[in-house]
Amino acid sequence: MLSSLKKQPADRIIGLSAMYNADPRDTKIDLGVGVYKDAGGNTPIMRAIKTAEQRLWNDETTKTYTALIGDGGFHNAMADLILADSVDRSRVSYCATPGGTGAVHHVLELVKMTGTDATVWFSDPTWGNHLSIAKHVGVPVEKYGYFDADTRAVDFDKMIADLGRVSAGDVVVLHGCCHNPTGANLNETQWGLVADLLLEKGAVPFIDIAYQGFGDGLQEDAFGTRLLAGKFPEMFIAASCSKNFGIYRERCGLIMAISADGDASAITQGNLAYVNRQNFSFPPDHGARLVTMVLTDPELRADWEAELEDVRLGMLKARQGLADALRAECGSDRFGFLADHRGMFSRVGATEAQVDQLREEHGIYMVFDSRLNIAGVTEDKIETIAKAIIAVGI
Ligand code: LMR
């Protein structure tokens, strides 16, 4: 039986990490997978998370099941963080999931379960796993233009033109902030225009928010999500706690689904519980519990926000540093977009051959589409990276 299975393509981001780990060169530089690294190249456990873990170890008295949709305290704390008061909470249903990826998967499964044959629209480009999960779940997919390869900014005219082809009931996936892989983001005016267009079309927005706090700040990064939540009768949100709480391996994510009213929300809620039950029953609890503790304890919360802000400012500094170093190398401002982008990623705009050359000749690992993880651009490596980028002819 197993011999009938077809070979699956390796995930290109995760595959790159394996290549990096196997590379014996001690000069190698990892700008691949979206994991935060400090100046020493380590992915630290955030202070507030560590303290919460210590408290939990002392205070937790049982490991019995929570609920199929996870713990209510986690839902409320996350809704406060992401939605604030943008929407009447009686219209919101919740489902804790294994990571943001689990949330994306379940939302697409729910879309499929509606039996509406809704097309799911993704930005071109988007996180590769979005498309892969959509294919796996079996929902029809379309792409809308998003990125201008010349300016490395959002191609807003193309985006609006393409979204003009959306049909009523279609689902439109938008990155809440810190677009992955490009780093180019909508401004507030553009969010408003997208909202107006999608409302007119009768589309259902689906916000994937995985980097809140990495872009312009915790509140600022939730702007688009809150704006849309306040306007649309129906909407999905998939949130990840992997990055902004640094709990990658705990697999902690959340779906928030906004329904037209409280009655519809009760049905959605039941369907979300069903989806968890059919896939794996109860969601992981450890990460969700830590996040809840951090968000609801004033002292832990303040410490988490302070550390997150340091991370964000560090990445902004790295952006400016690399843009400046590239200006010094090439004598022009053509890499200025690096300082304008936000979040963990920027698409530099190199060919796959140039990306291969960077890896093979310079030991610099970027994702094949020339996405670089700015957190890997530590001060001691800026010059090396800038010189290599110019050396391969980008
Ligand atoms: C990334 O885009 O690198 C991260 O979201 C990690 C992943 O799972 O791909």
mmCIF file of C-alpha atoms and ligand atoms in Angstrom:
data_model
loop_
_atom_site.group_PDB
_atom_site.id
_atom_site.type_symbol
_atom_site.label_atom_id
_atom_site.label_comp_id
_atom_site.label_asym_id
_atom_site.label_seq_id
_atom_site.Cartn_x
_atom_site.Cartn_y
_atom_site.Cartn_z
ATOM 1 C CA MET A 1 0.000 0.000 0.000
ATOM 2 C CA LEU A 2 2.584 2.532 1.041
ATOM 3 C CA SER A 3 4.454 1.901 -2.164
ATOM 4 C CA SER A 4 1.513 3.566 -3.962
ATOM 5 C CA LEU A 5 2.271 6.895 -2.320
ATOM 6 C CA LYS A 6 3.687 9.589 -4.548
ATOM 7 C CA LYS A 7 6.788 11.503 -3.560
ATOM 8 C CA GLN A 8 5.850 14.878 -2.010
ATOM 9 C CA PRO A 9 7.857 17.992 -2.766
ATOM 10 C CA ALA A 10 9.958 19.036 0.229
ATOM 11 C CA ASP A 11 8.856 22.306 1.839
ATOM 12 C CA ARG A 12 11.316 24.829 0.500
ATOM 13 C CA ILE A 13 11.626 26.880 3.674
ATOM 14 C CA ILE A 14 11.999 23.939 6.042
ATOM 15 C CA GLY A 15 14.254 22.165 3.508
ATOM 16 C CA LEU A 16 16.521 25.205 3.471
ATOM 17 C CA SER A 17 16.945 25.005 7.261
ATOM 18 C CA ALA A 18 18.076 21.389 6.901
ATOM 19 C CA MET A 19 20.606 22.450 4.248
ATOM 20 C CA TYR A 20 21.866 25.223 6.517
ATOM 21 C CA ASN A 21 22.255 22.853 9.477
ATOM 22 C CA ALA A 22 24.212 20.406 7.312
ATOM 23 C CA ASP A 23 26.582 23.107 6.000
ATOM 24 C CA PRO A 24 29.958 22.701 7.802
ATOM 25 C CA ARG A 25 31.190 26.276 7.074
ATOM 26 C CA ASP A 26 31.470 28.294 10.268
ATOM 27 C CA THR A 27 31.021 31.510 8.284
ATOM 28 C CA LYS A 28 27.525 30.518 7.106
ATOM 29 C CA ILE A 29 24.683 32.992 7.668
ATOM 30 C CA ASP A 30 21.056 31.937 8.077
ATOM 31 C CA LEU A 31 18.575 34.395 6.533
ATOM 32 C CA GLY A 32 16.044 31.657 5.810
ATOM 33 C CA VAL A 33 13.272 30.354 8.046
ATOM 34 C CA GLY A 34 11.187 32.941 9.893
ATOM 35 C CA VAL A 35 12.592 32.520 13.361
ATOM 36 C CA TYR A 36 13.799 35.487 15.408
ATOM 37 C CA LYS A 37 17.461 35.524 16.378
ATOM 38 C CA ASP A 38 19.227 37.879 18.749
ATOM 39 C CA ALA A 39 22.623 39.470 18.144
ATOM 40 C CA GLY A 40 24.314 36.236 19.229
ATOM 41 C CA GLY A 41 22.323 34.220 16.696
ATOM 42 C CA ASN A 42 20.182 32.575 19.394
ATOM 43 C CA THR A 43 16.390 32.288 19.541
ATOM 44 C CA PRO A 44 15.801 33.133 23.195
ATOM 45 C CA ILE A 45 12.840 32.181 25.367
ATOM 46 C CA MET A 46 11.238 35.528 26.181
ATOM 47 C CA ARG A 47 11.644 36.555 29.824
ATOM 48 C CA ALA A 48 7.930 36.764 30.571
ATOM 49 C CA ILE A 49 7.339 33.342 29.021
ATOM 50 C CA LYS A 50 10.085 31.813 31.163
ATOM 51 C CA THR A 51 8.607 33.357 34.310
ATOM 52 C CA ALA A 52 5.123 32.169 33.339
ATOM 53 C CA GLU A 53 6.506 28.676 32.825
ATOM 54 C CA GLN A 54 8.055 28.687 36.277
ATOM 55 C CA ARG A 55 4.779 29.866 37.815
ATOM 56 C CA LEU A 56 2.821 27.292 35.861
ATOM 57 C CA TRP A 57 5.122 24.508 37.030
ATOM 58 C CA ASN A 58 4.417 25.532 40.615
ATOM 59 C CA ASP A 59 0.726 26.229 40.347
ATOM 60 C CA GLU A 60 -0.697 23.836 37.771
ATOM 61 C CA THR A 61 -2.548 21.040 39.545
ATOM 62 C CA THR A 62 -3.929 19.027 36.642
ATOM 63 C CA LYS A 63 -3.255 18.113 33.045
ATOM 64 C CA THR A 64 -6.798 17.006 32.339
ATOM 65 C CA TYR A 65 -8.438 18.055 29.073
ATOM 66 C CA THR A 66 -9.491 21.633 28.471
ATOM 67 C CA ALA A 67 -12.241 22.192 25.872
ATOM 68 C CA LEU A 68 -12.201 21.119 22.225
ATOM 69 C CA ILE A 69 -11.798 24.762 21.255
ATOM 70 C CA GLY A 70 -9.176 25.411 23.946
ATOM 71 C CA ASP A 71 -9.429 27.575 27.028
ATOM 72 C CA GLY A 72 -11.786 30.571 27.216
ATOM 73 C CA GLY A 73 -9.198 32.695 28.997
ATOM 74 C CA PHE A 74 -6.883 32.307 25.993
ATOM 75 C CA HIS A 75 -9.634 33.273 23.538
ATOM 76 C CA ASN A 76 -10.492 36.427 25.484
ATOM 77 C CA ALA A 77 -6.893 37.511 26.015
ATOM 78 C CA MET A 78 -6.108 37.077 22.320
ATOM 79 C CA ALA A 79 -9.310 38.818 21.227
ATOM 80 C CA ASP A 80 -8.352 41.759 23.449
ATOM 81 C CA LEU A 81 -4.891 41.811 21.879
ATOM 82 C CA ILE A 82 -5.964 41.532 18.254
ATOM 83 C CA LEU A 83 -9.528 42.776 17.964
ATOM 84 C CA ALA A 84 -9.746 45.138 20.967
ATOM 85 C CA ASP A 85 -13.247 46.653 20.845
ATOM 86 C CA SER A 86 -13.610 46.576 17.050
ATOM 87 C CA VAL A 87 -16.448 44.016 17.032
ATOM 88 C CA ASP A 88 -19.246 42.788 19.278
ATOM 89 C CA ARG A 89 -17.755 39.685 20.889
ATOM 90 C CA SER A 90 -21.073 37.794 20.766
ATOM 91 C CA ARG A 91 -20.394 37.478 17.035
ATOM 92 C CA VAL A 92 -16.929 35.970 17.517
ATOM 93 C CA SER A 93 -16.307 32.244 17.840
ATOM 94 C CA TYR A 94 -12.939 30.755 18.694
ATOM 95 C CA CYS A 95 -10.770 27.736 18.232
ATOM 96 C CA ALA A 96 -7.279 27.191 19.642
ATOM 97 C CA THR A 97 -5.104 25.389 17.112
ATOM 98 C CA PRO A 98 -1.599 23.941 16.822
ATOM 99 C CA GLY A 99 0.141 27.122 15.655
ATOM 100 C CA GLY A 100 -1.022 29.684 13.141
ATOM 101 C CA THR A 101 -0.554 27.024 10.478
ATOM 102 C CA GLY A 102 -3.190 24.891 12.202
ATOM 103 C CA ALA A 103 -5.507 27.897 12.202
ATOM 104 C CA VAL A 104 -4.979 28.485 8.467
ATOM 105 C CA HIS A 105 -5.647 24.813 7.770
ATOM 106 C CA HIS A 106 -8.837 24.747 9.822
ATOM 107 C CA VAL A 107 -10.239 27.938 8.322
ATOM 108 C CA LEU A 108 -9.762 26.500 4.829
ATOM 109 C CA GLU A 109 -11.351 23.246 5.962
ATOM 110 C CA LEU A 110 -14.295 25.215 7.347
ATOM 111 C CA VAL A 111 -14.608 27.097 4.054
ATOM 112 C CA LYS A 112 -14.730 23.743 2.285
ATOM 113 C CA MET A 113 -17.336 22.441 4.760
ATOM 114 C CA THR A 114 -19.665 25.316 3.883
ATOM 115 C CA GLY A 115 -20.156 23.595 0.522
ATOM 116 C CA THR A 116 -20.240 26.978 -1.201
ATOM 117 C CA ASP A 117 -17.294 26.208 -3.524
ATOM 118 C CA ALA A 118 -15.912 29.605 -2.557
ATOM 119 C CA THR A 119 -12.667 30.555 -4.240
ATOM 120 C CA VAL A 120 -9.874 31.504 -1.857
ATOM 121 C CA TRP A 121 -7.753 34.432 -3.046
ATOM 122 C CA PHE A 122 -4.131 34.784 -2.001
ATOM 123 C CA SER A 123 -1.693 37.605 -2.628
ATOM 124 C CA ASP A 124 0.917 36.942 -5.292
ATOM 125 C CA PRO A 125 3.302 36.138 -3.717
ATOM 126 C CA THR A 126 2.240 34.713 -0.382
ATOM 127 C CA TRP A 127 3.674 32.346 2.210
ATOM 128 C CA GLY A 128 4.280 29.137 0.234
ATOM 129 C CA ASN A 129 2.452 26.978 2.752
ATOM 130 C CA HIS A 130 -0.781 28.953 2.214
ATOM 131 C CA LEU A 131 -0.993 27.587 -1.308
ATOM 132 C CA SER A 132 0.160 24.163 -0.280
ATOM 133 C CA ILE A 133 -2.480 23.861 2.477
ATOM 134 C CA ALA A 134 -5.202 25.155 0.133
ATOM 135 C CA LYS A 135 -4.230 22.461 -2.366
ATOM 136 C CA HIS A 136 -4.181 19.809 0.334
ATOM 137 C CA VAL A 137 -7.616 20.822 1.655
ATOM 138 C CA GLY A 138 -8.933 21.095 -1.896
ATOM 139 C CA VAL A 139 -10.341 24.628 -2.131
ATOM 140 C CA PRO A 140 -10.277 26.535 -5.418
ATOM 141 C CA VAL A 141 -7.528 29.167 -5.421
ATOM 142 C CA GLU A 142 -6.950 32.450 -7.245
ATOM 143 C CA LYS A 143 -4.177 34.992 -6.841
ATOM 144 C CA TYR A 144 -4.302 38.770 -6.742
ATOM 145 C CA GLY A 145 -1.346 40.953 -7.673
ATOM 146 C CA TYR A 146 0.369 42.459 -4.661
ATOM 147 C CA PHE A 147 4.063 43.176 -5.142
ATOM 148 C CA ASP A 148 5.818 45.439 -7.606
ATOM 149 C CA ALA A 149 9.059 43.619 -8.423
ATOM 150 C CA ASP A 150 10.742 46.870 -9.529
ATOM 151 C CA THR A 151 9.934 49.143 -6.598
ATOM 152 C CA ARG A 152 9.571 46.255 -4.083
ATOM 153 C CA ALA A 153 6.508 48.075 -2.755
ATOM 154 C CA VAL A 154 2.832 47.059 -2.850
ATOM 155 C CA ASP A 155 1.434 47.214 -6.387
ATOM 156 C CA PHE A 156 -1.814 48.660 -5.141
ATOM 157 C CA ASP A 157 -3.355 49.372 -8.555
ATOM 158 C CA LYS A 158 -2.878 45.745 -9.578
ATOM 159 C CA MET A 159 -4.193 44.521 -6.245
ATOM 160 C CA ILE A 160 -7.382 46.574 -6.575
ATOM 161 C CA ALA A 161 -7.823 45.618 -10.230
ATOM 162 C CA ASP A 162 -7.475 41.904 -9.432
ATOM 163 C CA LEU A 163 -9.713 42.040 -6.374
ATOM 164 C CA GLY A 164 -12.306 43.607 -8.661
ATOM 165 C CA ARG A 165 -12.773 40.068 -10.073
ATOM 166 C CA VAL A 166 -13.726 38.578 -6.690
ATOM 167 C CA SER A 167 -17.224 37.057 -6.534
ATOM 168 C CA ALA A 168 -19.688 37.334 -3.656
ATOM 169 C CA GLY A 169 -18.840 34.745 -1.017
ATOM 170 C CA ASP A 170 -15.207 34.362 -2.090
ATOM 171 C CA VAL A 171 -12.603 34.371 0.653
ATOM 172 C CA VAL A 172 -9.749 36.887 0.393
ATOM 173 C CA VAL A 173 -6.641 36.169 2.431
ATOM 174 C CA LEU A 174 -4.813 39.272 3.656
ATOM 175 C CA HIS A 175 -1.682 39.363 5.791
ATOM 176 C CA GLY A 176 -2.614 41.367 8.893
ATOM 177 C CA CYS A 177 0.850 42.955 9.033
ATOM 178 C CA CYS A 178 4.461 42.221 8.097
ATOM 179 C CA HIS A 179 3.671 40.566 4.760
ATOM 180 C CA ASN A 180 5.395 37.239 4.253
ATOM 181 C CA PRO A 181 7.455 36.987 2.041
ATOM 182 C CA THR A 182 7.725 40.551 0.694
ATOM 183 C CA GLY A 183 7.850 42.868 3.745
ATOM 184 C CA ALA A 184 5.702 45.365 1.781
ATOM 185 C CA ASN A 185 2.506 46.347 3.578
ATOM 186 C CA LEU A 186 -0.708 48.251 3.035
ATOM 187 C CA ASN A 187 -0.925 51.706 4.599
ATOM 188 C CA GLU A 188 -4.039 52.789 6.494
ATOM 189 C CA THR A 189 -5.638 54.441 3.461
ATOM 190 C CA GLN A 190 -5.062 51.329 1.377
ATOM 191 C CA TRP A 191 -6.609 49.108 4.061
ATOM 192 C CA GLY A 192 -9.685 51.334 3.911
ATOM 193 C CA LEU A 193 -9.908 51.073 0.129
ATOM 194 C CA VAL A 194 -9.495 47.295 0.184
ATOM 195 C CA ALA A 195 -12.208 47.060 2.850
ATOM 196 C CA ASP A 196 -14.610 49.169 0.767
ATOM 197 C CA LEU A 197 -14.003 47.098 -2.345
ATOM 198 C CA LEU A 198 -14.389 43.735 -0.614
ATOM 199 C CA LEU A 199 -17.544 44.908 1.151
ATOM 200 C CA GLU A 200 -18.996 45.988 -2.170
ATOM 201 C CA LYS A 201 -18.091 42.591 -3.634
ATOM 202 C CA GLY A 202 -19.606 40.642 -0.729
ATOM 203 C CA ALA A 203 -16.303 38.880 -0.086
ATOM 204 C CA VAL A 204 -15.254 37.303 3.205
ATOM 205 C CA PRO A 205 -11.869 38.549 4.437
ATOM 206 C CA PHE A 206 -9.497 36.068 6.008
ATOM 207 C CA ILE A 207 -6.698 37.770 7.925
ATOM 208 C CA ASP A 208 -3.563 35.809 8.703
ATOM 209 C CA ILE A 209 -1.781 37.678 11.487
ATOM 210 C CA ALA A 210 1.447 35.989 12.512
ATOM 211 C CA TYR A 211 3.782 38.889 13.335
ATOM 212 C CA GLN A 212 1.806 41.370 15.443
ATOM 213 C CA GLY A 213 4.312 43.614 17.202
ATOM 214 C CA PHE A 214 7.122 43.032 14.680
ATOM 215 C CA GLY A 215 6.145 45.841 12.302
ATOM 216 C CA ASP A 216 5.073 49.257 13.581
ATOM 217 C CA GLY A 217 3.968 48.215 17.082
ATOM 218 C CA LEU A 218 1.369 45.984 18.745
ATOM 219 C CA GLN A 219 -1.570 48.347 18.227
ATOM 220 C CA GLU A 220 -0.464 49.648 14.837
ATOM 221 C CA ASP A 221 -0.022 46.132 13.441
ATOM 222 C CA ALA A 222 -3.637 45.278 14.307
ATOM 223 C CA PHE A 223 -5.012 48.294 12.424
ATOM 224 C CA GLY A 224 -6.193 46.445 9.303
ATOM 225 C CA THR A 225 -7.646 43.501 11.225
ATOM 226 C CA ARG A 226 -9.629 45.797 13.524
ATOM 227 C CA LEU A 227 -10.795 47.987 10.666
ATOM 228 C CA LEU A 228 -12.200 45.012 8.762
ATOM 229 C CA ALA A 229 -13.607 43.336 11.885
ATOM 230 C CA GLY A 230 -15.656 46.484 12.483
ATOM 231 C CA LYS A 231 -17.122 46.497 8.973
ATOM 232 C CA PHE A 232 -17.718 42.952 7.706
ATOM 233 C CA PRO A 233 -20.640 40.658 8.550
ATOM 234 C CA GLU A 234 -18.360 37.633 8.239
ATOM 235 C CA MET A 235 -14.617 37.289 8.552
ATOM 236 C CA PHE A 236 -11.912 34.833 9.599
ATOM 237 C CA ILE A 237 -8.742 35.538 11.544
ATOM 238 C CA ALA A 238 -5.870 33.072 11.955
ATOM 239 C CA ALA A 239 -3.388 34.204 14.605
ATOM 240 C CA SER A 240 -0.012 32.793 15.542
ATOM 241 C CA CYS A 241 1.778 33.151 18.882
ATOM 242 C CA SER A 242 4.945 31.507 17.549
ATOM 243 C CA LYS A 243 6.826 34.679 16.733
ATOM 244 C CA ASN A 244 5.628 37.482 19.008
ATOM 245 C CA PHE A 245 5.747 35.191 22.066
ATOM 246 C CA GLY A 246 8.728 33.200 20.760
ATOM 247 C CA ILE A 247 7.016 29.860 21.465
ATOM 248 C CA TYR A 248 7.533 28.270 18.061
ATOM 249 C CA ARG A 249 7.662 24.650 19.166
ATOM 250 C CA GLU A 250 4.699 24.887 21.548
ATOM 251 C CA ARG A 251 2.374 25.217 18.529
ATOM 252 C CA CYS A 252 0.026 27.923 19.703
ATOM 253 C CA GLY A 253 -2.479 29.560 17.382
ATOM 254 C CA LEU A 254 -6.073 30.703 17.316
ATOM 255 C CA ILE A 255 -8.979 31.072 14.923
ATOM 256 C CA MET A 256 -11.444 33.874 15.466
ATOM 257 C CA ALA A 257 -14.444 33.647 13.162
ATOM 258 C CA ILE A 258 -16.844 36.566 12.995
ATOM 259 C CA SER A 259 -20.411 35.603 12.095
ATOM 260 C CA ALA A 260 -23.336 37.836 11.163
ATOM 261 C CA ASP A 261 -25.005 37.566 14.589
ATOM 262 C CA GLY A 262 -24.936 35.657 17.849
ATOM 263 C CA ASP A 263 -27.108 32.786 16.578
ATOM 264 C CA ALA A 264 -24.939 32.206 13.519
ATOM 265 C CA SER A 265 -21.892 32.464 15.763
ATOM 266 C CA ALA A 266 -23.127 29.578 17.936
ATOM 267 C CA ILE A 267 -23.296 27.361 14.826
ATOM 268 C CA THR A 268 -19.838 28.479 13.690
ATOM 269 C CA GLN A 269 -18.528 27.747 17.173
ATOM 270 C CA GLY A 270 -19.897 24.212 17.048
ATOM 271 C CA ASN A 271 -18.301 23.671 13.650
ATOM 272 C CA LEU A 272 -14.934 24.868 14.922
ATOM 273 C CA ALA A 273 -15.114 22.396 17.816
ATOM 274 C CA TYR A 274 -16.054 19.692 15.299
ATOM 275 C CA VAL A 275 -13.065 20.475 13.092
ATOM 276 C CA ASN A 276 -10.672 20.181 16.044
ATOM 277 C CA ARG A 277 -12.333 16.958 17.221
ATOM 278 C CA GLN A 278 -12.092 15.322 13.797
ATOM 279 C CA ASN A 279 -8.472 16.343 13.285
ATOM 280 C CA PHE A 280 -6.883 15.729 16.687
ATOM 281 C CA SER A 281 -9.476 16.364 19.410
ATOM 282 C CA PHE A 282 -8.043 18.857 21.912
ATOM 283 C CA PRO A 283 -5.581 21.580 20.923
ATOM 284 C CA PRO A 284 -2.211 21.926 22.696
ATOM 285 C CA ASP A 285 -2.616 23.877 25.928
ATOM 286 C CA HIS A 286 0.839 24.688 27.271
ATOM 287 C CA GLY A 287 1.676 27.601 24.965
ATOM 288 C CA ALA A 288 -1.853 28.995 25.121
ATOM 289 C CA ARG A 289 -1.740 28.971 28.912
ATOM 290 C CA LEU A 290 1.594 30.800 28.970
ATOM 291 C CA VAL A 291 0.292 33.411 26.532
ATOM 292 C CA THR A 292 -2.817 33.909 28.665
ATOM 293 C CA MET A 293 -0.713 34.362 31.790
ATOM 294 C CA VAL A 294 1.559 36.870 30.064
ATOM 295 C CA LEU A 295 -1.304 38.868 28.581
ATOM 296 C CA THR A 296 -3.373 39.039 31.765
ATOM 297 C CA ASP A 297 -0.697 39.606 34.425
ATOM 298 C CA PRO A 298 0.275 43.318 34.389
ATOM 299 C CA GLU A 299 3.886 42.683 35.382
ATOM 300 C CA LEU A 300 4.464 39.891 32.857
ATOM 301 C CA ARG A 301 2.614 41.832 30.202
ATOM 302 C CA ALA A 302 4.766 44.940 30.652
ATOM 303 C CA ASP A 303 7.940 42.861 30.473
ATOM 304 C CA TRP A 304 6.735 41.017 27.349
ATOM 305 C CA GLU A 305 5.801 44.263 25.620
ATOM 306 C CA ALA A 306 9.185 45.784 26.490
ATOM 307 C CA GLU A 307 11.090 42.769 25.137
ATOM 308 C CA LEU A 308 8.924 42.618 22.007
ATOM 309 C CA GLU A 309 9.580 46.301 21.413
ATOM 310 C CA ASP A 310 13.341 45.694 21.686
ATOM 311 C CA VAL A 311 13.020 42.933 19.110
ATOM 312 C CA ARG A 312 11.035 45.204 16.787
ATOM 313 C CA LEU A 313 13.454 48.112 17.131
ATOM 314 C CA GLY A 314 16.406 45.764 16.621
ATOM 315 C CA MET A 315 14.948 44.608 13.314
ATOM 316 C CA LEU A 316 14.320 48.206 12.224
ATOM 317 C CA LYS A 317 17.929 49.033 13.026
ATOM 318 C CA ALA A 318 19.105 46.020 11.006
ATOM 319 C CA ARG A 319 16.935 47.165 8.080
ATOM 320 C CA GLN A 320 18.467 50.634 8.125
ATOM 321 C CA GLY A 321 21.968 49.220 8.632
ATOM 322 C CA LEU A 322 21.707 46.891 5.646
ATOM 323 C CA ALA A 323 20.158 49.583 3.429
ATOM 324 C CA ASP A 324 23.027 51.947 4.377
ATOM 325 C CA ALA A 325 25.700 49.276 3.814
ATOM 326 C CA LEU A 326 24.222 48.453 0.405
ATOM 327 C CA ARG A 327 24.152 52.122 -0.520
ATOM 328 C CA ALA A 328 27.837 52.329 0.373
ATOM 329 C CA GLU A 329 28.575 49.232 -1.755
ATOM 330 C CA CYS A 330 26.563 50.052 -4.859
ATOM 331 C CA GLY A 331 26.555 53.853 -4.730
ATOM 332 C CA SER A 332 22.800 54.131 -5.235
ATOM 333 C CA ASP A 333 19.627 54.065 -3.196
ATOM 334 C CA ARG A 334 18.158 51.067 -4.946
ATOM 335 C CA PHE A 335 18.014 49.030 -1.735
ATOM 336 C CA GLY A 336 16.234 51.803 0.171
ATOM 337 C CA PHE A 337 13.097 49.620 0.197
ATOM 338 C CA LEU A 338 14.720 47.504 2.916
ATOM 339 C CA ALA A 339 14.269 50.339 5.386
ATOM 340 C CA ASP A 340 10.666 50.907 4.277
ATOM 341 C CA HIS A 341 9.609 47.287 4.636
ATOM 342 C CA ARG A 342 8.286 46.029 7.958
ATOM 343 C CA GLY A 343 8.401 42.761 9.843
ATOM 344 C CA MET A 344 10.792 39.888 9.691
ATOM 345 C CA PHE A 345 11.075 39.588 5.924
ATOM 346 C CA SER A 346 12.027 41.465 2.794
ATOM 347 C CA ARG A 347 12.024 40.153 -0.717
ATOM 348 C CA VAL A 348 15.285 41.436 -2.116
ATOM 349 C CA GLY A 349 14.499 40.761 -5.757
ATOM 350 C CA ALA A 350 17.137 38.252 -6.899
ATOM 351 C CA THR A 351 16.916 35.398 -9.364
ATOM 352 C CA GLU A 352 16.960 31.858 -8.044
ATOM 353 C CA ALA A 353 20.419 31.469 -9.598
ATOM 354 C CA GLN A 354 21.659 34.472 -7.585
ATOM 355 C CA VAL A 355 20.128 33.022 -4.421
ATOM 356 C CA ASP A 356 21.948 29.726 -5.152
ATOM 357 C CA GLN A 357 25.178 31.607 -5.727
ATOM 358 C CA LEU A 358 24.797 33.483 -2.428
ATOM 359 C CA ARG A 359 24.406 30.158 -0.655
ATOM 360 C CA GLU A 360 27.069 28.190 -2.509
ATOM 361 C CA GLU A 361 29.776 30.848 -2.778
ATOM 362 C CA HIS A 362 29.089 33.027 0.259
ATOM 363 C CA GLY A 363 27.321 30.667 2.687
ATOM 364 C CA ILE A 364 24.353 33.059 2.869
ATOM 365 C CA TYR A 365 21.032 31.241 3.058
ATOM 366 C CA MET A 366 17.968 33.064 1.722
ATOM 367 C CA VAL A 367 14.690 31.494 0.659
ATOM 368 C CA PHE A 368 14.651 30.652 -3.089
ATOM 369 C CA ASP A 369 12.385 33.626 -3.916
ATOM 370 C CA SER A 370 15.050 35.929 -2.391
ATOM 371 C CA ARG A 371 13.193 36.452 0.874
ATOM 372 C CA LEU A 372 15.612 37.324 3.634
ATOM 373 C CA ASN A 373 14.987 37.166 7.354
ATOM 374 C CA ILE A 374 16.104 40.554 8.650
ATOM 375 C CA ALA A 375 16.560 39.140 12.176
ATOM 376 C CA GLY A 376 19.526 37.177 10.821
ATOM 377 C CA VAL A 377 21.209 40.411 9.698
ATOM 378 C CA THR A 378 23.179 41.007 12.877
ATOM 379 C CA GLU A 379 25.497 43.995 13.127
ATOM 380 C CA ASP A 380 28.690 41.958 12.733
ATOM 381 C CA LYS A 381 27.400 40.437 9.484
ATOM 382 C CA ILE A 382 25.921 43.473 7.759
ATOM 383 C CA GLU A 383 28.993 44.300 5.693
ATOM 384 C CA THR A 384 29.552 40.686 4.605
ATOM 385 C CA ILE A 385 25.926 40.359 3.520
ATOM 386 C CA ALA A 386 25.946 43.681 1.655
ATOM 387 C CA LYS A 387 29.168 42.840 -0.185
ATOM 388 C CA ALA A 388 27.863 39.386 -1.160
ATOM 389 C CA ILE A 389 24.551 40.781 -2.444
ATOM 390 C CA ILE A 390 26.421 43.153 -4.740
ATOM 391 C CA ALA A 391 29.010 40.498 -5.695
ATOM 392 C CA VAL A 392 26.334 38.163 -7.104
ATOM 393 C CA GLY A 393 24.923 41.027 -9.169
ATOM 394 C CA ILE A 394 21.637 41.742 -7.413
HETATM 395 C C1 LMR B 1 8.415 31.184 7.622
HETATM 396 O O1 LMR B 1 7.710 31.686 6.755
HETATM 397 O O2 LMR B 1 9.646 31.030 7.500
HETATM 398 C C2 LMR B 1 7.795 30.768 8.928
HETATM 399 O O3 LMR B 1 6.440 31.061 8.924
HETATM 400 C C3 LMR B 1 8.089 29.368 9.280
HETATM 401 C C4 LMR B 1 7.359 28.389 8.429
HETATM 402 O O4 LMR B 1 6.697 27.525 8.995
HETATM 403 O O5 LMR B 1 7.453 28.461 7.193
#
